[in-house]
Coordinates of C-alpha atoms and ligand atoms in Angstrom, one line a residue:
M1 CA 8.2 22.3 -10.3
S2 CA 5.2 24.0 -12.0
V3 CA 1.7 24.0 -10.6
Q4 CA -0.1 21.1 -12.2
F5 CA -3.6 21.4 -10.7
D6 CA -5.6 24.4 -9.4
R7 CA -7.4 22.4 -6.7
I8 CA -6.6 18.9 -5.4
A9 CA -9.0 17.2 -3.1
L10 CA -7.6 14.5 -0.8
I11 CA -10.4 12.2 0.4
G12 CA -8.9 10.3 3.4
I13 CA -5.9 11.8 5.2
G14 CA -4.1 8.8 6.8
L15 CA -0.6 7.7 6.1
I16 CA -1.0 7.9 2.3
G17 CA -3.2 11.0 2.1
S18 CA -1.0 13.0 4.5
S19 CA 2.2 12.0 2.7
L20 CA 0.6 13.2 -0.6
A21 CA -0.4 16.5 1.1
Y22 CA 3.2 17.1 2.2
D23 CA 4.6 16.5 -1.2
I24 CA 1.9 18.4 -3.1
R25 CA 2.7 21.4 -0.9
R26 CA 6.5 20.9 -1.0
L27 CA 6.6 20.5 -4.7
G28 CA 4.0 23.2 -5.5
L29 CA 1.8 20.8 -7.5
A30 CA -1.5 22.6 -6.6
K31 CA -2.7 26.1 -5.9
E32 CA -5.1 24.7 -3.2
I33 CA -5.3 21.5 -1.2
V34 CA -8.7 20.5 0.2
V35 CA -8.6 17.8 2.9
A36 CA -11.6 15.6 3.7
T37 CA -11.9 12.8 6.2
R38 CA -15.0 11.2 7.8
S39 CA -14.1 11.9 11.5
A40 CA -13.9 15.3 13.2
D41 CA -10.9 14.0 15.2
T42 CA -8.8 13.1 12.2
L43 CA -9.8 16.3 10.5
K44 CA -8.7 18.3 13.5
R45 CA -5.3 16.5 13.5
A46 CA -4.8 17.2 9.8
E47 CA -5.5 20.9 10.4
E48 CA -3.0 21.0 13.3
L49 CA -0.4 19.4 11.0
G50 CA -1.2 22.1 8.4
L51 CA -1.8 19.5 5.7
G52 CA -4.3 21.5 3.6
D53 CA -5.8 24.9 2.8
R54 CA -9.4 23.9 3.5
Y55 CA -10.8 21.1 5.7
T56 CA -14.2 19.3 5.7
T57 CA -15.8 16.1 6.8
S58 CA -17.9 16.2 3.7
S59 CA -16.3 14.4 0.7
A60 CA -19.0 15.9 -1.6
E61 CA -18.0 19.4 -0.5
A62 CA -14.3 18.7 -0.9
V63 CA -14.5 17.6 -4.5
R64 CA -16.5 20.6 -5.7
D65 CA -14.4 22.4 -8.4
A66 CA -11.4 20.1 -7.7
D67 CA -9.4 19.1 -10.8
L68 CA -7.8 16.1 -9.2
I69 CA -9.4 13.9 -6.5
I70 CA -7.3 11.3 -4.7
V71 CA -9.2 8.8 -2.7
S72 CA -7.0 7.3 0.1
V73 CA -9.4 5.2 2.2
P74 CA -9.5 1.5 3.1
V75 CA -10.5 -0.3 -0.1
G76 CA -13.8 -1.5 1.4
A77 CA -14.9 2.1 1.7
S78 CA -14.4 2.9 -2.0
E79 CA -18.1 2.5 -3.0
S80 CA -19.5 4.7 -0.3
V81 CA -17.0 7.4 -1.1
A82 CA -17.8 7.1 -4.9
K83 CA -21.5 7.5 -4.2
E84 CA -20.9 10.5 -2.0
I85 CA -18.7 12.4 -4.4
A86 CA -20.4 11.4 -7.7
G87 CA -23.0 14.3 -7.8
S88 CA -20.4 17.0 -7.0
L89 CA -17.6 16.2 -9.4
K90 CA -16.5 18.9 -11.9
P91 CA -16.7 18.0 -15.6
G92 CA -13.2 17.0 -16.8
A93 CA -11.9 16.2 -13.3
I94 CA -9.5 13.3 -12.7
V95 CA -10.6 10.9 -10.0
T96 CA -8.0 8.4 -8.8
D97 CA -7.3 6.2 -5.8
V98 CA -4.4 4.6 -4.0
G99 CA -6.1 1.3 -2.9
S100 CA -4.0 -1.8 -2.6
T101 CA -6.5 -3.9 -4.6
K102 CA -7.7 -2.8 -8.0
A103 CA -10.4 -5.0 -9.5
S104 CA -12.6 -4.5 -6.5
V105 CA -12.1 -0.8 -6.3
I106 CA -13.0 -0.5 -10.0
A107 CA -16.1 -2.6 -9.5
Q108 CA -17.1 -0.4 -6.5
M109 CA -16.3 3.1 -8.0
Q110 CA -16.6 3.0 -11.8
P111 CA -20.4 2.5 -11.9
H112 CA -20.9 5.7 -9.9
M113 CA -18.5 7.9 -12.0
P114 CA -20.2 10.4 -14.3
D115 CA -19.3 10.1 -18.0
N116 CA -17.7 13.5 -18.0
V117 CA -14.9 12.7 -15.4
H118 CA -11.8 10.6 -15.9
F119 CA -11.6 7.8 -13.4
I120 CA -8.1 6.3 -13.3
P121 CA -7.4 3.7 -10.6
G122 CA -3.9 3.7 -9.1
H123 CA -1.7 2.1 -6.5
P124 CA 1.5 3.5 -5.1
L125 CA 3.8 0.7 -3.9
A126 CA 5.0 2.8 -0.9
G127 CA 4.0 2.7 2.7
T128 CA 4.9 1.7 6.2
E129 CA 3.1 -0.2 9.0
K130 CA 1.9 3.0 10.6
S131 CA -1.5 4.7 9.9
G132 CA -3.2 8.0 10.5
P133 CA -2.2 11.6 9.6
D134 CA 0.7 11.6 12.0
A135 CA 2.3 8.7 10.1
G136 CA 2.7 10.6 6.8
F137 CA 6.0 12.1 5.7
P138 CA 7.4 14.0 2.6
G139 CA 9.3 11.8 0.1
L140 CA 7.3 8.6 0.7
F141 CA 6.8 8.0 -3.0
E142 CA 10.3 9.0 -4.1
G143 CA 11.8 6.2 -6.2
R144 CA 8.8 3.9 -5.7
W145 CA 6.5 2.4 -8.3
C146 CA 3.0 3.6 -8.8
I147 CA 0.8 1.2 -10.8
F148 CA -2.2 2.5 -12.9
T149 CA -4.9 0.0 -13.9
P150 CA -6.8 2.1 -16.5
V151 CA -10.2 0.9 -17.6
A152 CA -11.0 0.6 -21.3
G153 CA -11.4 3.9 -23.2
T154 CA -9.4 6.0 -20.7
D155 CA -8.6 9.4 -22.0
E156 CA -4.9 9.6 -23.0
T157 CA -4.4 13.2 -22.0
A158 CA -5.9 12.6 -18.5
L159 CA -3.6 9.5 -18.1
K160 CA -0.6 11.6 -19.1
R161 CA -1.5 14.3 -16.6
L162 CA -1.8 11.8 -13.8
R163 CA 1.4 10.2 -14.8
G164 CA 3.1 13.6 -14.7
F165 CA 1.7 14.1 -11.2
W166 CA 3.2 10.8 -9.8
E167 CA 6.5 11.4 -11.6
A168 CA 6.7 14.8 -10.0
L169 CA 6.4 13.0 -6.6
G170 CA 9.5 11.0 -7.8
S171 CA 7.6 7.8 -8.6
K172 CA 8.1 5.5 -11.5
V173 CA 4.8 4.7 -13.2
D174 CA 3.7 1.4 -14.7
E175 CA 0.4 0.3 -16.3
M176 CA -1.3 -3.1 -16.2
D177 CA -4.8 -4.6 -16.0
A178 CA -6.4 -4.8 -12.7
E179 CA -6.6 -8.6 -12.5
H180 CA -2.9 -8.9 -13.2
H181 CA -2.1 -6.2 -10.6
D182 CA -4.1 -8.1 -8.0
K183 CA -2.2 -11.3 -8.7
V184 CA 1.2 -9.7 -8.6
L185 CA 0.3 -7.8 -5.3
A186 CA -1.1 -11.0 -3.8
I187 CA 2.4 -12.6 -3.9
V188 CA 4.6 -9.6 -3.3
S189 CA 2.6 -7.9 -0.6
H190 CA -0.6 -9.5 0.5
L191 CA 0.7 -13.0 1.2
P192 CA 3.8 -11.8 3.2
H193 CA 1.4 -9.8 5.4
I194 CA -0.9 -12.7 5.9
I195 CA 2.0 -15.0 6.7
A196 CA 3.3 -12.4 9.2
Y197 CA -0.1 -12.0 10.9
N198 CA -0.3 -15.8 11.1
I199 CA 3.1 -16.5 12.5
V200 CA 2.8 -13.8 15.1
G201 CA -0.7 -15.1 16.0
T202 CA 0.8 -18.7 16.3
A203 CA 3.5 -17.5 18.6
D204 CA 0.9 -15.6 20.7
D205 CA -1.1 -18.8 21.0
L206 CA 1.7 -21.1 22.0
E207 CA 1.5 -22.7 25.5
T208 CA 5.0 -24.1 25.8
V209 CA 6.8 -20.9 25.1
T210 CA 5.9 -17.9 27.1
E211 CA 5.0 -14.5 25.7
S212 CA 7.8 -12.9 27.6
E213 CA 10.3 -15.4 25.9
V214 CA 8.9 -14.6 22.5
I215 CA 9.5 -10.9 23.1
K216 CA 12.8 -11.4 24.8
Y217 CA 14.4 -13.5 22.1
S218 CA 12.5 -11.9 19.1
A219 CA 15.6 -10.6 17.4
S220 CA 16.4 -14.0 16.0
G221 CA 13.9 -13.7 13.0
F222 CA 10.5 -13.2 14.6
R223 CA 11.0 -9.5 14.9
D224 CA 11.0 -9.0 11.2
F225 CA 7.6 -10.5 10.9
T226 CA 6.2 -8.3 13.7
R227 CA 6.7 -5.2 11.7
L228 CA 4.3 -6.4 9.0
A229 CA 2.0 -7.9 11.6
A230 CA 1.7 -4.5 13.2
S231 CA 0.0 -3.0 10.0
D232 CA -3.4 -1.4 10.1
P233 CA -6.0 -4.1 10.8
T234 CA -8.8 -2.3 8.9
M235 CA -6.7 -1.8 5.8
W236 CA -5.5 -5.4 5.8
R237 CA -8.9 -6.9 6.6
D238 CA -10.2 -5.0 3.5
V239 CA -7.3 -6.2 1.4
C240 CA -8.0 -9.8 2.3
L241 CA -11.8 -9.5 1.6
H242 CA -11.3 -7.5 -1.7
N243 CA -8.5 -9.5 -3.3
R244 CA -10.0 -12.8 -2.2
D245 CA -9.5 -14.9 -5.3
A246 CA -5.9 -14.0 -6.0
I247 CA -5.0 -14.4 -2.3
L248 CA -6.6 -17.8 -2.1
E249 CA -4.8 -18.9 -5.3
M250 CA -1.4 -17.8 -3.9
L251 CA -2.2 -19.3 -0.4
A252 CA -2.9 -22.7 -2.1
R253 CA 0.5 -22.5 -3.9
F254 CA 2.2 -21.5 -0.7
S255 CA 0.6 -24.4 1.3
E256 CA 1.8 -26.9 -1.4
D257 CA 5.3 -25.6 -1.3
L258 CA 5.3 -25.6 2.5
A259 CA 4.2 -29.2 2.5
Y260 CA 7.2 -30.0 0.2
L261 CA 9.6 -28.3 2.6
Q262 CA 7.9 -30.0 5.6
R263 CA 8.4 -33.4 3.9
A264 CA 12.0 -32.7 3.1
I265 CA 12.7 -31.8 6.8
R266 CA 10.8 -34.9 8.0
W267 CA 12.8 -37.2 5.7
G268 CA 16.2 -35.5 6.2
E269 CA 16.4 -34.5 2.5
G270 CA 19.2 -31.9 3.0
D271 CA 19.9 -31.5 -0.7
K272 CA 16.3 -30.4 -1.4
I273 CA 16.4 -27.9 1.5
F274 CA 19.8 -26.6 0.5
E275 CA 18.7 -26.1 -3.2
L276 CA 15.6 -24.1 -2.1
F277 CA 17.5 -21.9 0.3
T278 CA 20.2 -21.2 -2.4
R279 CA 17.5 -20.2 -4.9
T280 CA 15.8 -17.8 -2.5
R281 CA 19.1 -16.1 -1.7
T282 CA 19.4 -15.2 -5.3
I283 CA 16.1 -13.4 -5.2
R284 CA 17.3 -11.2 -2.3
R285 CA 20.4 -10.3 -4.4
S286 CA 18.2 -9.4 -7.4
I287 CA 16.0 -7.1 -5.2
I288 CA 19.1 -5.3 -4.0
Q289 CA 20.4 -5.0 -7.6
A290 CA 17.1 -3.5 -8.7
G291 CA 17.5 -0.8 -6.0
Q292 CA 14.4 -2.0 -4.1
D293 CA 16.4 -2.4 -0.8
V294 CA 19.8 -1.6 0.6
D295 CA 22.6 -4.3 1.0
A296 CA 23.2 -3.6 4.7
P297 CA 23.2 -6.6 7.0
D298 CA 20.1 -7.0 9.3
F299 CA 18.3 -4.3 7.2
G300 CA 20.8 -1.7 8.4
R301 CA 19.8 -1.8 12.0
P302 CA 22.4 -0.2 14.3
H303 CA 24.5 -2.7 16.4
A304 CA 26.2 -2.1 19.7
L305 CA 29.7 -1.6 18.4
D306 CA 28.8 0.2 15.1
K307 CA 31.2 3.0 14.5
K308 CA 29.6 6.3 15.5
Ligands
NAP1 P1 -5.0 5.1 7.2 O1 -3.7 5.8 7.6 O2 -5.6 4.2 8.1 O3 -6.0 6.3 6.8 C1 -7.3 6.0 6.4 C2 -8.1 7.2 6.0 O4 -9.4 6.7 5.5 C3 -8.5 8.1 7.1 O5 -8.6 9.4 6.7 C4 -9.8 7.6 7.6 O6 -10.7 8.5 8.2 C5 -10.4 7.2 6.3 N1 -11.4 6.1 6.4 C6 -11.3 4.9 7.2 N2 -12.4 4.2 7.1 C7 -13.3 4.9 6.3 C8 -14.6 4.6 5.8 N3 -15.2 3.5 6.1 N4 -15.2 5.6 5.0 C9 -14.5 6.7 4.7 N5 -13.3 7.0 5.1 C10 -12.7 6.1 5.9 O7 -4.8 4.4 5.8 P2 -3.6 4.5 4.7 O8 -2.5 3.6 5.1 O9 -3.4 5.9 4.3 O10 -4.3 3.6 3.5 C11 -5.2 4.3 2.6 C12 -5.3 3.5 1.3 O11 -4.1 3.4 0.7 C13 -5.8 2.0 1.5 O12 -6.8 1.7 0.5 C14 -4.6 1.2 1.4 O13 -4.9 -0.1 0.8 C15 -3.8 2.0 0.4 N6 -2.3 1.8 0.6 C16 -1.8 1.8 1.8 C17 -0.4 1.6 1.9 C18 0.3 1.5 3.3 O14 1.4 1.0 3.4 N7 -0.4 1.9 4.3 C19 0.4 1.5 0.8 C20 -0.2 1.7 -0.5 C21 -1.6 1.8 -0.6 P3 -10.9 8.8 9.7 O15 -9.6 8.7 10.4 O16 -11.5 10.2 9.7 O17 -11.9 7.7 10.2

């Protein structure tokens, strides 16, 4: 793989920033990686892990002379980062981000971007429930989608360069407008997390079932929700606050459909319940066929008598 950028600045070095650092190094995509994060502790850890060539707690210093700047911070911090780096960006530089919501990130960052840089919002659909620099690993983006939500008038050459970068990481790149992205992500990612946080919270609040019973018998379904509900609270608080409209729209739809199911259960309407559960099974099959998950039972978890 050829060097694509002389200097890449990574602003934020948690799960996503550190995974980018590993792959940029592994694939030789930059001559130099500059790592910036706001706290001295995280910066020290990034240095111990050898994620960059230079380290700083100043985002402004990090972006100086960088050709590609990737902002990987909680979406609610986008504006403060944009303000901090704006005056130090090199003319012609590409500034992108990885935030899980897009209209809000554009509203926060674009007004601060100088005319002579290329601001291209992006979102890799790849991650785990872990956070911080220790959570990152090489290959996170391999085979996953990265969605760009370019603003009007985006330079085609810059777009092509950024596309080439994500493709070098093994990602498939798609483009759509920010509002559409936010709706799609509200249903495929944000709502499932909110439901998981809610169901785990409900179990925690129950008085008739003890916490030790919830934990002891968790394998029968509950456990799969706890993975999502263990996701980073800061990141997910920001997603909720910054994709408010789309999330509220999907939650309203969800509540209506839940009321339908609740009614079918109350009135013993087995045919309605069966029809819904049959339809949803087909979606799971389509996801496996599209290569978005493996067809192993129980998500491939090992079982006691599995062959060694
Ligand atoms: P993370 O592991 O929690 O790391 C967050 C990074 O942002 C750290 O370097 C942290 O710095 C910095 N940061 C936190 N608050 C900040 C603030 N107020 N101002 C400036 N910097 C701040 O997060 P992540 O999982 O990598 O997520 C980063 C972004 O990627 C988010 O926008 C998220 O929506 C998006 N994303 C996440 C996933 C996922 O599965 N996790 C997937 C796709 C996209 P310190 O540690 O020094 O405070």
